[in-house]
Each structure stands twice: as C-alpha cells, then as structure tokens.
Coordinates of C-alpha atoms and ligand atoms in Angstrom, one line a residue:
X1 CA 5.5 21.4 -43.7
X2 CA 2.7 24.1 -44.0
X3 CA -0.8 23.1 -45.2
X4 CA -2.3 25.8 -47.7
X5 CA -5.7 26.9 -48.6
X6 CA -6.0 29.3 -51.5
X7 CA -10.1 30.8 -52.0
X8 CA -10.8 33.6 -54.4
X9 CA -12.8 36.8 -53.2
X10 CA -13.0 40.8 -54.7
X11 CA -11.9 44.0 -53.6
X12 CA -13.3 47.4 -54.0
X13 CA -11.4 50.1 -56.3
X14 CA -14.0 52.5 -57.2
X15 CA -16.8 50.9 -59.6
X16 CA -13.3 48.0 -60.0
X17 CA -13.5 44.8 -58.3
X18 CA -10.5 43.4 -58.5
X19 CA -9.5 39.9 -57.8
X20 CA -7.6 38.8 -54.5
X21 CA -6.4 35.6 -53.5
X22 CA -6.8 34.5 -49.8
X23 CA -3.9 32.4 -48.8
X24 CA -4.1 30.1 -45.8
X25 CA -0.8 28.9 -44.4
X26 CA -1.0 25.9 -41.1
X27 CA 2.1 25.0 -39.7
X28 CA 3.6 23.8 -36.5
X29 CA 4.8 25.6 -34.0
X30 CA 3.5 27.9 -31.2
X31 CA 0.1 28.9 -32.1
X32 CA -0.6 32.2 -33.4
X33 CA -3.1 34.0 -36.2
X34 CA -1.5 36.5 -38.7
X35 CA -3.4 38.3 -41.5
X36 CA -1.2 40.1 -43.9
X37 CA -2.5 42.7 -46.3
X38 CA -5.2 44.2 -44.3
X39 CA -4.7 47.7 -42.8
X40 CA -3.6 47.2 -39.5
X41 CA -6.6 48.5 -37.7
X42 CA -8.6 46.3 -39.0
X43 CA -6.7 43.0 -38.7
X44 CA -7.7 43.0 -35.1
X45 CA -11.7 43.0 -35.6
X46 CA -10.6 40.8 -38.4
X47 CA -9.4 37.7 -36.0
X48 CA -11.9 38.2 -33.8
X49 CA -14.4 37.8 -35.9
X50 CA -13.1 34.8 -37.4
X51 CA -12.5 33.1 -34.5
X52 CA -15.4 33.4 -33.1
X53 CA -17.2 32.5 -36.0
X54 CA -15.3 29.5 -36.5
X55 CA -15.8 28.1 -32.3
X56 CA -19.6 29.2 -32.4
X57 CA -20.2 26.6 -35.5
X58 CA -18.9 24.2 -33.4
X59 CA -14.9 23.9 -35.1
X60 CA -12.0 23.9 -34.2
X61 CA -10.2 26.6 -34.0
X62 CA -6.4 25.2 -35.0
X63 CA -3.6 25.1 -32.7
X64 CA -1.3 26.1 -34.7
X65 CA 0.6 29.2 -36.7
X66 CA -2.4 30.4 -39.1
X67 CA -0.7 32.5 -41.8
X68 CA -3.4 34.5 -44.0
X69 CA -1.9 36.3 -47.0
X70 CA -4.3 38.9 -48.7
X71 CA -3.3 38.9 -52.5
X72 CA -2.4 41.6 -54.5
X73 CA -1.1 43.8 -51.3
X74 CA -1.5 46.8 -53.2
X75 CA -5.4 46.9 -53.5
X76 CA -7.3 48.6 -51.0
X77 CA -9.1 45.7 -48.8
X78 CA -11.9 46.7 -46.4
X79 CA -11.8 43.8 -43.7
X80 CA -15.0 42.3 -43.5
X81 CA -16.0 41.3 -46.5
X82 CA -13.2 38.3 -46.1
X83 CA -14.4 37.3 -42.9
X84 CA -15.6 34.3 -45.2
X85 CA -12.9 33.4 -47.4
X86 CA -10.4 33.0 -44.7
X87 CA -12.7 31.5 -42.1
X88 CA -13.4 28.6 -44.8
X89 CA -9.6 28.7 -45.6
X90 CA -8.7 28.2 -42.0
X91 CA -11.1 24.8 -41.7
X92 CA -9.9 23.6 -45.3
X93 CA -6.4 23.8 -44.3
X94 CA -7.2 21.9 -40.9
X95 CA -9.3 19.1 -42.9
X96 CA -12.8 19.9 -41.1
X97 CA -14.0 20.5 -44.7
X98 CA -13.3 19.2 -47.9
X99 CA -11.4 22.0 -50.2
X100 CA -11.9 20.0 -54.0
X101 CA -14.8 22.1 -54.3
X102 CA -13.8 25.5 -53.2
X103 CA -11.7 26.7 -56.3
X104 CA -15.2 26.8 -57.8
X105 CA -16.5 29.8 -56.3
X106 CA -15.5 33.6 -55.2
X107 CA -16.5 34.3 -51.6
X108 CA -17.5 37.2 -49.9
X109 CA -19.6 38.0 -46.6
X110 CA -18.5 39.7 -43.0
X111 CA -19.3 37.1 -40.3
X112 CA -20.8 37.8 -37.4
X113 CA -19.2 36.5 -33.6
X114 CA -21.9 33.9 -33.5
X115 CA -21.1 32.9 -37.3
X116 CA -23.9 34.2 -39.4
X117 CA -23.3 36.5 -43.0
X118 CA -23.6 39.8 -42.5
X119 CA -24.2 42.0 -46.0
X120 CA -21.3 43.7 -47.8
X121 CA -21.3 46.5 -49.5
X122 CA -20.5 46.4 -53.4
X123 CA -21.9 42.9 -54.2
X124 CA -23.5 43.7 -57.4
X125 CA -19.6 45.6 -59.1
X126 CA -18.4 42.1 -57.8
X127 CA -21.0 40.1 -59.8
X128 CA -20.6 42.2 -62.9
X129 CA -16.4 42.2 -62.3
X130 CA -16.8 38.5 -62.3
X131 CA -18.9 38.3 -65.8
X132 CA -16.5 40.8 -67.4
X133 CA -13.4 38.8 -66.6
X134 CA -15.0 36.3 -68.5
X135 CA -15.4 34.1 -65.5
X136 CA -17.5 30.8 -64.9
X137 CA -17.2 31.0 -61.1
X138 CA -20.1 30.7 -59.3
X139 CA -20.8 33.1 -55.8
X140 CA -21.5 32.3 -52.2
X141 CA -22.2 35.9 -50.6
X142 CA -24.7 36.8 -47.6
X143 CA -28.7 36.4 -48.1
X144 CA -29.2 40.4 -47.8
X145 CA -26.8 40.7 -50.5
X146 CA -28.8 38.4 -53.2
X147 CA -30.7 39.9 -55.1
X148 CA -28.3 43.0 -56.3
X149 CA -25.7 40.4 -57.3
X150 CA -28.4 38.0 -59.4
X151 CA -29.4 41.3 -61.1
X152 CA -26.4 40.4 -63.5
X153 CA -28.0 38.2 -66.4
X154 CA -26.8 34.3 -65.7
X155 CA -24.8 34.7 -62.7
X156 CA -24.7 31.7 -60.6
X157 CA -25.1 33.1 -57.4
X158 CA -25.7 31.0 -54.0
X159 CA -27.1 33.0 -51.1
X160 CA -25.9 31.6 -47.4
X161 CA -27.3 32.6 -43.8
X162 CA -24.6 31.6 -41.9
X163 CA -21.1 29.9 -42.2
X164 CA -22.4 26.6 -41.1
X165 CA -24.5 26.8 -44.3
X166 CA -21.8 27.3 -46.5
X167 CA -19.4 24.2 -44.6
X168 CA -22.7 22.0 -45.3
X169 CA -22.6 22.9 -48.9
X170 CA -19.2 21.8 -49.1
X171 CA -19.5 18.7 -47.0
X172 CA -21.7 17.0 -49.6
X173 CA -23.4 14.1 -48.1
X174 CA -26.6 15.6 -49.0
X175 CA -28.1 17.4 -51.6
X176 CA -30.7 18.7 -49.1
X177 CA -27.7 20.7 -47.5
X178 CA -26.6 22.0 -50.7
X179 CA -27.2 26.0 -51.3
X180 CA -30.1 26.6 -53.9
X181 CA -29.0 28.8 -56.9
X182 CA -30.5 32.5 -56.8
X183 CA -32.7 33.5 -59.7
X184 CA -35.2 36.1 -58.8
X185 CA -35.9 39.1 -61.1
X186 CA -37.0 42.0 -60.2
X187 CA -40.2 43.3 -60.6
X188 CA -40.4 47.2 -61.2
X189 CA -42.8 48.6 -58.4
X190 CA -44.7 51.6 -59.9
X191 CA -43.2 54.8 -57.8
X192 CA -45.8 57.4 -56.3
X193 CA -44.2 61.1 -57.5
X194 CA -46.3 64.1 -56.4
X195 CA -48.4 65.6 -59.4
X196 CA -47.8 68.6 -61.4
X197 CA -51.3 69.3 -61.7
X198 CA -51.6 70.2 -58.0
X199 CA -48.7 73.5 -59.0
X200 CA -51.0 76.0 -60.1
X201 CA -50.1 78.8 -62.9
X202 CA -46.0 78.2 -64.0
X203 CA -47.3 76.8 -67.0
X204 CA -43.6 78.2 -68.7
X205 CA -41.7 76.2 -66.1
X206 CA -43.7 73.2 -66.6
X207 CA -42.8 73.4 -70.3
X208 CA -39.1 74.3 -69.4
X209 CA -39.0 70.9 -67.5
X210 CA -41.3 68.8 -69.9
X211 CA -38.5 69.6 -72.7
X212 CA -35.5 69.0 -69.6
X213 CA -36.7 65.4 -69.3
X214 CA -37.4 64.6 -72.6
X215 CA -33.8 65.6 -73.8
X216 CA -31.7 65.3 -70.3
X217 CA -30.9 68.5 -70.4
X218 CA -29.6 70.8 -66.9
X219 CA -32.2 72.9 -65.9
X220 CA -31.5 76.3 -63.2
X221 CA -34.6 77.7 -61.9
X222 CA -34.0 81.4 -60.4
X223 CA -36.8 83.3 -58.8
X224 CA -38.3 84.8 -55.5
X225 CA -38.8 82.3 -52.7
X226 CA -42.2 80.6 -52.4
X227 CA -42.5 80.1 -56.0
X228 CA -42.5 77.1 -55.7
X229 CA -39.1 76.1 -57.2
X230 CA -39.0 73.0 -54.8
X231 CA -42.4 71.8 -55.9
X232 CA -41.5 71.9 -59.2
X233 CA -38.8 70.2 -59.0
X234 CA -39.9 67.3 -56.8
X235 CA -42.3 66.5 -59.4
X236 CA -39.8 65.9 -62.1
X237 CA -38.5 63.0 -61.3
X238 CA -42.1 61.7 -62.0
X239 CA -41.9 63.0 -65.3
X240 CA -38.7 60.9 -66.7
X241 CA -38.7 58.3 -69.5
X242 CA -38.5 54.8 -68.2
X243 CA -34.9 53.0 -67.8
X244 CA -33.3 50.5 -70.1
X245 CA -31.8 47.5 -68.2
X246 CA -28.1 48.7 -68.4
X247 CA -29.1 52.1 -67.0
X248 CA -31.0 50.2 -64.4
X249 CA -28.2 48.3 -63.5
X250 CA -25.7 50.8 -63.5
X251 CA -27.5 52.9 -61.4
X252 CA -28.3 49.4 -58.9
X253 CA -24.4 48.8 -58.9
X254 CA -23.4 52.3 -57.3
X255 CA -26.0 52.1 -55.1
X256 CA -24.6 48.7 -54.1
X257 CA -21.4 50.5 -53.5
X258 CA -22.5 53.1 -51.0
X259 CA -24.3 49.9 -49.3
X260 CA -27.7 51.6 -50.6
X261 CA -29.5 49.3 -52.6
X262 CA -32.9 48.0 -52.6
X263 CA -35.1 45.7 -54.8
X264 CA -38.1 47.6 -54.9
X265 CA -36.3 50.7 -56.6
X266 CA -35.3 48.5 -59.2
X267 CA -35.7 51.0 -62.5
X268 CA -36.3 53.9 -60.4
X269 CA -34.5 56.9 -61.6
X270 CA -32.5 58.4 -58.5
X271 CA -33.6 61.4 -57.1
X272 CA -31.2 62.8 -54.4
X273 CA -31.6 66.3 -53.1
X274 CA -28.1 66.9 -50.6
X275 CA -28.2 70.0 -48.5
X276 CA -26.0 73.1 -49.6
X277 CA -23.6 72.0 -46.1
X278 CA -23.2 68.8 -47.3
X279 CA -19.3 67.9 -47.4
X280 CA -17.3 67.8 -50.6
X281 CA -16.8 64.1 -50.1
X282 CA -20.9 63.8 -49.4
X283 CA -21.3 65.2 -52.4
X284 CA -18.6 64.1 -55.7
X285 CA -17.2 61.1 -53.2
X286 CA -14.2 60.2 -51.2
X287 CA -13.1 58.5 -48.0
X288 CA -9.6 56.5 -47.1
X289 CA -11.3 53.6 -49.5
X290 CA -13.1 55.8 -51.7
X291 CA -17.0 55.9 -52.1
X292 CA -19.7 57.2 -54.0
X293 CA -21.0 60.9 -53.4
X294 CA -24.3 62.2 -53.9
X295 CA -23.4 63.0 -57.7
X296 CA -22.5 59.3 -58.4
X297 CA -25.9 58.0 -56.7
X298 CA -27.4 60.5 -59.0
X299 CA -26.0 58.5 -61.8
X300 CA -29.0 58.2 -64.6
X301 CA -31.1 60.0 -62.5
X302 CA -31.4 63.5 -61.0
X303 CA -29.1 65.9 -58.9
X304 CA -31.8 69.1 -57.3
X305 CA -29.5 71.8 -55.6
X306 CA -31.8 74.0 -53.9
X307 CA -30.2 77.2 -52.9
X308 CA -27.5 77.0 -55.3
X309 CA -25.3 79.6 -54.4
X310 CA -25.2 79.0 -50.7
X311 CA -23.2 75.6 -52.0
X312 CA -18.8 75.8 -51.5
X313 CA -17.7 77.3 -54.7
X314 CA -15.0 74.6 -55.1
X315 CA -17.6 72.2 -55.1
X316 CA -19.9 73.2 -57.8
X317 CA -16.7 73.9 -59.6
X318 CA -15.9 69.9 -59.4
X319 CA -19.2 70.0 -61.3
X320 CA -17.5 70.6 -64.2
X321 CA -15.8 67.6 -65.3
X322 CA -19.1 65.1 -64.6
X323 CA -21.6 67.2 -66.2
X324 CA -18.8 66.9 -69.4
X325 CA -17.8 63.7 -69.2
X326 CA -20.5 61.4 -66.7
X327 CA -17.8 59.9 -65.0
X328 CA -15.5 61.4 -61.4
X329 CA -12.3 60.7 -60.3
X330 CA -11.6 60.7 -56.8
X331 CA -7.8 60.9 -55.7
X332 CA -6.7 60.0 -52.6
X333 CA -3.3 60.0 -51.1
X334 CA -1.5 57.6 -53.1
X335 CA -4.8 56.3 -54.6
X336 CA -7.2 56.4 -57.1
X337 CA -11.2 55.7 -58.0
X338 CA -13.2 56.0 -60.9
X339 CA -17.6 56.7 -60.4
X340 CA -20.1 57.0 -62.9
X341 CA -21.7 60.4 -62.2
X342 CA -24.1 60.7 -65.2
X343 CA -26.9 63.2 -63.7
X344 CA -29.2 65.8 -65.2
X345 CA -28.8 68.5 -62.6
X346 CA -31.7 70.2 -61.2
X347 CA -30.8 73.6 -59.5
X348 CA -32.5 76.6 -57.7
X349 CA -31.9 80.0 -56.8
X350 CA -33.1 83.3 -55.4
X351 CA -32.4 86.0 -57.5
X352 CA -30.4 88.2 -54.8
X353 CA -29.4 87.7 -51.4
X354 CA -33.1 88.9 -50.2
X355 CA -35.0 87.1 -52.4
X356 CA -37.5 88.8 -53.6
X357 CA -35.7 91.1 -56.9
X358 CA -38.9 91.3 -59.6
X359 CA -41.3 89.6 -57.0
X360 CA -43.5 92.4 -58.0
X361 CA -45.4 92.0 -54.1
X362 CA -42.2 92.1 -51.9
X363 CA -39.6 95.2 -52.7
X364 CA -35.9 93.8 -52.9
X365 CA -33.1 96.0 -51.3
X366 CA -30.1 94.8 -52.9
X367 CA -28.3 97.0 -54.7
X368 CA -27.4 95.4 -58.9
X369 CA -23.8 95.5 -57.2
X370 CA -24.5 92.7 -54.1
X371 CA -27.0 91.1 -56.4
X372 CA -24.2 90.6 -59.3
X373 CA -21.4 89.7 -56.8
X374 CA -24.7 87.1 -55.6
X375 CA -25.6 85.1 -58.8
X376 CA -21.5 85.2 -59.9
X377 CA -20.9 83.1 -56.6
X378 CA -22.1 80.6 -60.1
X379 CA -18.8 80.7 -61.9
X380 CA -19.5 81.5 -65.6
X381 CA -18.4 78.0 -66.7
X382 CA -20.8 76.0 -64.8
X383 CA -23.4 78.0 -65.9
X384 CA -22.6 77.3 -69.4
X385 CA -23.0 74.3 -68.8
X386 CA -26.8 74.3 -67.5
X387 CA -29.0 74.0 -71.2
X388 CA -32.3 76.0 -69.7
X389 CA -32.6 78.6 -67.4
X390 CA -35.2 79.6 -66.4
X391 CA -36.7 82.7 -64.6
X392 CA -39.9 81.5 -61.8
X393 CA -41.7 84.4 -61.4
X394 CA -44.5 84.2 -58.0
X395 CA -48.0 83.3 -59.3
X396 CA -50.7 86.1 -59.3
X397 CA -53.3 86.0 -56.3
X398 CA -56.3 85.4 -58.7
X399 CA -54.6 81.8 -60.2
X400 CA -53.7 81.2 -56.5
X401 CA -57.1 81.6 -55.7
X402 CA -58.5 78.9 -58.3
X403 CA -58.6 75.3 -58.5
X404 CA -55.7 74.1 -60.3
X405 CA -56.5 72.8 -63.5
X406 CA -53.1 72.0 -65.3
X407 CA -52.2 68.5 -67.3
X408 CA -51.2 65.9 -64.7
X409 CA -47.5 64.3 -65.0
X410 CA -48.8 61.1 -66.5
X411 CA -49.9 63.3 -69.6
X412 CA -46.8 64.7 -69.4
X413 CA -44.8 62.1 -68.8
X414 CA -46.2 59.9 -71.8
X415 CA -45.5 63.1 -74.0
X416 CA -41.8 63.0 -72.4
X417 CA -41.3 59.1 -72.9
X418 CA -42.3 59.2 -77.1
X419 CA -39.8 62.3 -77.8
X420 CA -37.3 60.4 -75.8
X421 CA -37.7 56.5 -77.8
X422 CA -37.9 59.4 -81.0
X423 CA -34.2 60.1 -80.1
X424 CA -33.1 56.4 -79.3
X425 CA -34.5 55.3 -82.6
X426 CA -32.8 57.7 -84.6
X427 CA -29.2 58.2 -82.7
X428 CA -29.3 55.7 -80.1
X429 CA -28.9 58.4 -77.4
X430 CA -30.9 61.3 -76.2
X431 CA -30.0 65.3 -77.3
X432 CA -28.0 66.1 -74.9
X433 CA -25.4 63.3 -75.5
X434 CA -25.2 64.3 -79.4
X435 CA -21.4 66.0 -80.0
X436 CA -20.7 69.0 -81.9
X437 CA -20.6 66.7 -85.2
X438 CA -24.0 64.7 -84.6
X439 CA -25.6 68.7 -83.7
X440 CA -24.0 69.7 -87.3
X441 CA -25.7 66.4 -88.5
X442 CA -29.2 66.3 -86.3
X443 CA -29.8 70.1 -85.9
X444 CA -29.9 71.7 -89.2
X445 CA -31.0 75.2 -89.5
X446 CA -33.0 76.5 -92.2
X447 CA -32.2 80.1 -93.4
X448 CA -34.2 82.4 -91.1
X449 CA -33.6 80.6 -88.0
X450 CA -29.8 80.1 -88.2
X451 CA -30.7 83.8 -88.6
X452 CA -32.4 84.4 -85.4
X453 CA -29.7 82.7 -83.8
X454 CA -26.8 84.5 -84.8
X455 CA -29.0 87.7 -83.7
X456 CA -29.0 86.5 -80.1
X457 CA -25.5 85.0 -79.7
X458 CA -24.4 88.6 -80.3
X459 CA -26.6 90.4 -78.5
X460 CA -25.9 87.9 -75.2
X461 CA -22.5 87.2 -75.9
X462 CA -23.2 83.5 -76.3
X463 CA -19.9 80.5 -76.2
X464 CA -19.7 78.4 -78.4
X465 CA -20.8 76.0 -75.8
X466 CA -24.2 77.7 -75.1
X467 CA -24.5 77.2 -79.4
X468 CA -24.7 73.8 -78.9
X469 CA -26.9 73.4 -76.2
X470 CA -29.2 75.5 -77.5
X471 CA -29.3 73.5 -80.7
X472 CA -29.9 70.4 -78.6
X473 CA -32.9 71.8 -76.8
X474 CA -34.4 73.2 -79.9
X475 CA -33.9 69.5 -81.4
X476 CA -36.0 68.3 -78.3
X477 CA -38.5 70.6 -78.2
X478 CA -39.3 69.6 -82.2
X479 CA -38.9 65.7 -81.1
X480 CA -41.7 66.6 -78.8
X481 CA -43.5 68.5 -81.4
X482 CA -42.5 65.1 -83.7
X483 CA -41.0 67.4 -85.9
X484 CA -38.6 65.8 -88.2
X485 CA -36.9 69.3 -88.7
X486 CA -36.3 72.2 -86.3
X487 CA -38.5 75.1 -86.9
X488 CA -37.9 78.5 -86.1
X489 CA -40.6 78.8 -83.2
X490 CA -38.7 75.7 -81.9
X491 CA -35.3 77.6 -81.9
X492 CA -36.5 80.7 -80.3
X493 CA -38.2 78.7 -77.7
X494 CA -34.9 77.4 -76.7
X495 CA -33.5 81.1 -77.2
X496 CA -36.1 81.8 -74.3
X497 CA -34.9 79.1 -72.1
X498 CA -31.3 80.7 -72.0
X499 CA -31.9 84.1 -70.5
X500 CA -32.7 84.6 -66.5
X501 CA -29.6 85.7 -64.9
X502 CA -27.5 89.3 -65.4
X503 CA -24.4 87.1 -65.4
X504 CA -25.5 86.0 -68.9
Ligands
ZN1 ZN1 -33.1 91.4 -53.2

C-alpha cells in the first residue's frame, strides 16, 4: 500500500501563479526517487538537492520507491522553488513529521545541499495569487524572500532559515519552535535624484518634461550630442508624482519576478535605462519560462532610450502594443505570458547620423537624404505615439559660462505632484490615460483654439492619434496652470511640443 503526502505550492505563468499540488507516493519495493512533472534537466539537481537536504537535517532519507507527482503537468514549473514542498512531503509520508498541519499552508523555497532556504524568485505574484483566490492559507517561504510577500495587506506569511525550522514548526512540542508571523511594512526611503538646477540654459526642455511628468506623457528628445539629453533625462525620474500603494505594489511584484526586488525601493518609481544592444528578450521579456524585460520592470515608472535609432527596428516596433495597452504578451513555443509594461518612455536622439544638423558650432555633413532615411529608422507609428517632442538645441557659450541658476526639482516636482492629485480628483487617472470620449468630455475647446488647431493638423498632416495627444498635453499643461479650462496659450504650447523631426 503506498503512503501519500499531498502539500500545496505556486508556479510561475507570467504575472499568474497558479496552484500545484505536490504529491508524495512511499511504497515498498526497491528503493528509488522519481519526480514527475519537472523538465527533465532539472529533475536531476532536483533529487539532489532534496536528498541532501533531508540527510544534513539529520532524517532519514526513506528506503523505499519515493513517487513525487507535480500537479497540473501542464504549467511551466522551474525546479527549485519545490525543493520544500517535496522535501516535507517525503518526511510526512515516512512519519518523521506530523502531516495534520501541513494542508494549512503553501510552500515554497529552493533548499540548499546542507538544508537551508534559499530565495525564489516571484514570491510576492504568489502572495497576491493566494489573496485573489480568495484563500486563507498561510505561507512558509525563505527569510530573503519576506518582506516582498508581506507587502500584500494581511497575508499570513512565516519566514524560515532552513528546513529544520520549518519540521520544528510542525513538530509542535513547543511554541518557542513555532515560526513567528511576518508583519513588517515598509518604510519609503527618500531617493537621492540629481538636480535640475545643476543643467544650465534648456529652460524649454525643462518645461517639456515638467508637463511629461505631470500628465505621463512619452517624451523624444532630438538634438546634437552634448546637449545634454542624458542629463536631462536622468533628472526626471526625480521629478515624478509619488506612488499609490497598488502602483507600488505592482511595480514590487515584477520586480519580484525577475528576482529583483528590494525593500528600500519600496515606492520608488523605476528608472531603467537598457543599452540600444540589449536583446529583444532583455528588453519586452522572454526566456523557455518566460520573464520580465526591461519594459515590464519599467512598469509605473520610466523607460530612457538613449540613442534611439541605433535600437533593432523590430524591437521598438514591439513598442507599439504596450505603450497602447500597458500590458505584453510574450509567446513562446507552445506557451504563453502576460506582463504589465505600463512605462512613460523617455527617448533620445541625434538629429542625423553625425550629430551635429542645426548645432549652429559644429557643421553637419549629411545630406536631407541620409538624414531622412536616419530619423525614419523611427517608424511613423511609434512616433505617433510619443505626446512631446522635443528639439534640444546646444546651450550658448555665455549661459555655459554662468552659474546655473534654474528652479531645483523639488520646486518642480511639488508643481508636478498638485497637477497630477488635480487629475486623480477629477478622473481618477492622469491625462494620458483619458480615451477619446473622456478627451471629448475633459478637453473642450473654445472657438479660437479649436481654431488654431485645425490650422496646424493641416499644415503638419496630423492623425487622428496626434489630435488626441495633443489635447491631453494641453489638458496638463492648464492642470499645471490650475486652469479649470484649456486656454489657447495652453493649446499652442502643446502644438510646440509636436514639431522636431522632418518625419513629422
Ligand atoms: Zn549630420
């Protein structure tokens, strides 16, 4: 007759974490260890593990045929995060600890050969999976992986060290033995940003990116290098309205999936700046079992591609669909996974190949041919998609020469953070989220300026995509003026911030 344990644990499907039941068959017979419903590569390490894990805590390791089923077999399953479920299983089903108790909890944690919890990646999708599915179970996950997974508002989570911990808590003769409950919030740790009142003259850009933070809107810098487009743009972040708590978490929760989160950047907007060689995968996500790219750990925060052009084509094409929707789909082979990939996209570019067309100091060579076939290496319908943009031109010698003297971010910033709760109040989402219907709704026009701007969509030969933007940036720039309507200097403003490449 074969002895079963049966211990509850998650696996990873995108931001998904799905139940899966580990089963633990003992029987007689000739001793052997099986794991179904692992990839096979894996099973190996798997055993290992687990074996070890179980002799160095000073069990036994049964004599017997250990059967461990992995339940659904469909899901993808990355090994070691059930190191601990079947390990526990294994000295269940062989009596050398009491299993009443164990249907209580989910279990997750990658054991180390001498039996201590190593962190897994995705802790805090399993803690929120576990409150969605409207369940009471309480969690028993490594110590490193804590705090992400208490993040989750009354989950019941017990942090353990090593397996020996968690057989103690199950034992029961003491309560001294017994795992303490993990309740720590976090505190948000102010984050240093470098000031805008070091960037001398730009006082346009500045403006341009005040108004991109205060509404989320894209913003695509083009001008001469050493204009400090970088600068600018690393000073942003610091300019960005604070985070609620479900932003914060769902930021926290794909970090946790990429096995990148940390306390102290609790309510920290991202900020991730990839290189124009990073891979496809590095940057919208993939892998055999799918992971976040750089757009998902961008997710409520910001995306900065420097150099734009120099980025595959393809790629910036798969910009497309997250910049409409805030969400990615990666397929792979058979399967499929679903990231949040709600950024405001920062970009930068030279004007032409050399660099330096309109510099003014430097005399470009390119011909308008090579500098078109340049800035239409950005396909037309990413571009319409990016709400300002924005020429940088270099900064005379004379204001070079001065001591800078512009506002610092926090002035800024607090400017930024009263146009954005301005938008919360009044449509429980900032500009750039409004649809066409909440523009007809939030972005009236009075006569002249609805004027203006049927001027300039026929002289540019504006979509009726651009329409909208620019309607939302001309409703932020008058919710930083606190302008209940939009004026016509606040339209044409916006008008301006549509106009710095010949592709237009
Ligand atoms: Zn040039």
């Amino acid at each position: 007759m074969s002895i079963l344990a049966i211990l509850k644990s998650r696996a990873l499907a995108g931001m998904e974490a799905q139940e899966v039941s580990v089963e633990v068959h003992l029987a007689n017979g000739l001793p052997a260890f099986t794991i179904v419903g692992l990839a096979d590569t894996e099973v190996k390490e798997a055993k290992d593990r687990v074996r070890a894990a179980i002799q160095n805590g000073g069990f036994d390791f049964p004599a017997q045929r250990i059967t461990v089923n992995l339940a659904p077999a469909d899901l993808p399953k990355e090994s070691g995060r059930f190191d601990l479920p079947i390990a526990l299983g294994i000295l269940a089903a062989s009596k050398q600890i009491p299993s009443r108790r164990l249907h209580q909890y989910e279990f997750a944690g990658e054991l180390s050969l001498s039996g201590e919890l190593r962190p897994i990646r995705g802790a805090l999708a399993m803690s929120l999976a576990t409150r969605r599915d409207g369940g009471c179970l309480a969690f028993i996950l490594p110590m490193a992986n804590a705090d992400e997974a208490a993040l989750v508002a009354n989950a019941a989570i017990y942090p353990a060290a090593t397996l020996l911990d968690v057989c103690r808590h199950f034992a029961g003769k003491s309560v001294d033995n017994m795992l303490s409950r993990h309740e720590a919030m976090p505190v948000v740790v102010p984050q240093e940003y470098p000031d805008f009142a070091d960037v001398k003259g730009q006082t346009f850009v500045k403006r341009a990116l005040e108004v991109a933070a205060a509404g989320s809107h894209s913003v695509l810098m083009v001008g001469p290098p050493g204009t400090g487009k970088t600068m600018l743009a690393s000073r942003f972040a610091g300019l960005l309205p604070e985070m609620s708590d479900d932003e914060a978490l769902e930021s926290a929760a794909v970090q946790s999936l990429a096995g990148n989160f940390r306390i102290g950047q609790w309510k920290h907007r991202p900020f991730r700046a990839p290189h124009h060689t990073s891979s496809g995968p590095a940057l919208v996500g993939g892998g055999s079992v799918p992971r976040p790219g750089e757009i998902s750990l961008a997710h409520r925060g910001v995306l900065f591609l420097d150099e734009l052009p120099e980025f595959n084509r393809h790629v910036l094409d798969v910009l497309r669909e997250p910049m409409e929707s805030g969400r990615i789909t990666i397929s792979r082979a058979a399967r499929q996974a679903d990231f949040p990939a709600d950024f405001q996209l920062i970009a930068a570019m030279n004007p032409c190949p050399c660099g330096y067309f309109g510099h003014g100091g430097v005399v470009c060579r390119c011909t308008p041919d090579i500098m078109l076939r340049y800035q239409s290496r950005i396909s037309g319908p990413l571009l319409d998609r990016i709400d300002i943009q924005i020429e940088v031109a270099a900064v005379p010698p004379d204001i070079l020469a001065a001591p800078a003297h512009g506002e610092s971010s926090a002035v800024i910033a607090a400017r930024v953070q009263a146009a954005a709760s301005l938008q919360l109040e009044r449509q429980g989402k900032r500009n750039q989220y409004l649809t066409p219907r909440e523009i007809d709704h939030y972005c009236k026009l009075d006569r002249i300026s609805k004027s203006t701007l049927k001027h300039s969509m026929e002289s540019f030969h504006w979509s009726g995509r651009a329409y909208h933007r620019i309607l939302r940036v001309a409703r932020t720039i008058a919710d930083i003026a606190k302008s209940e309507r939009i004026q016509e200097h606040h339209l044409s403003e916006a008008v301006q911030y549509r106009r710095a490449l010949l592709t237009d």
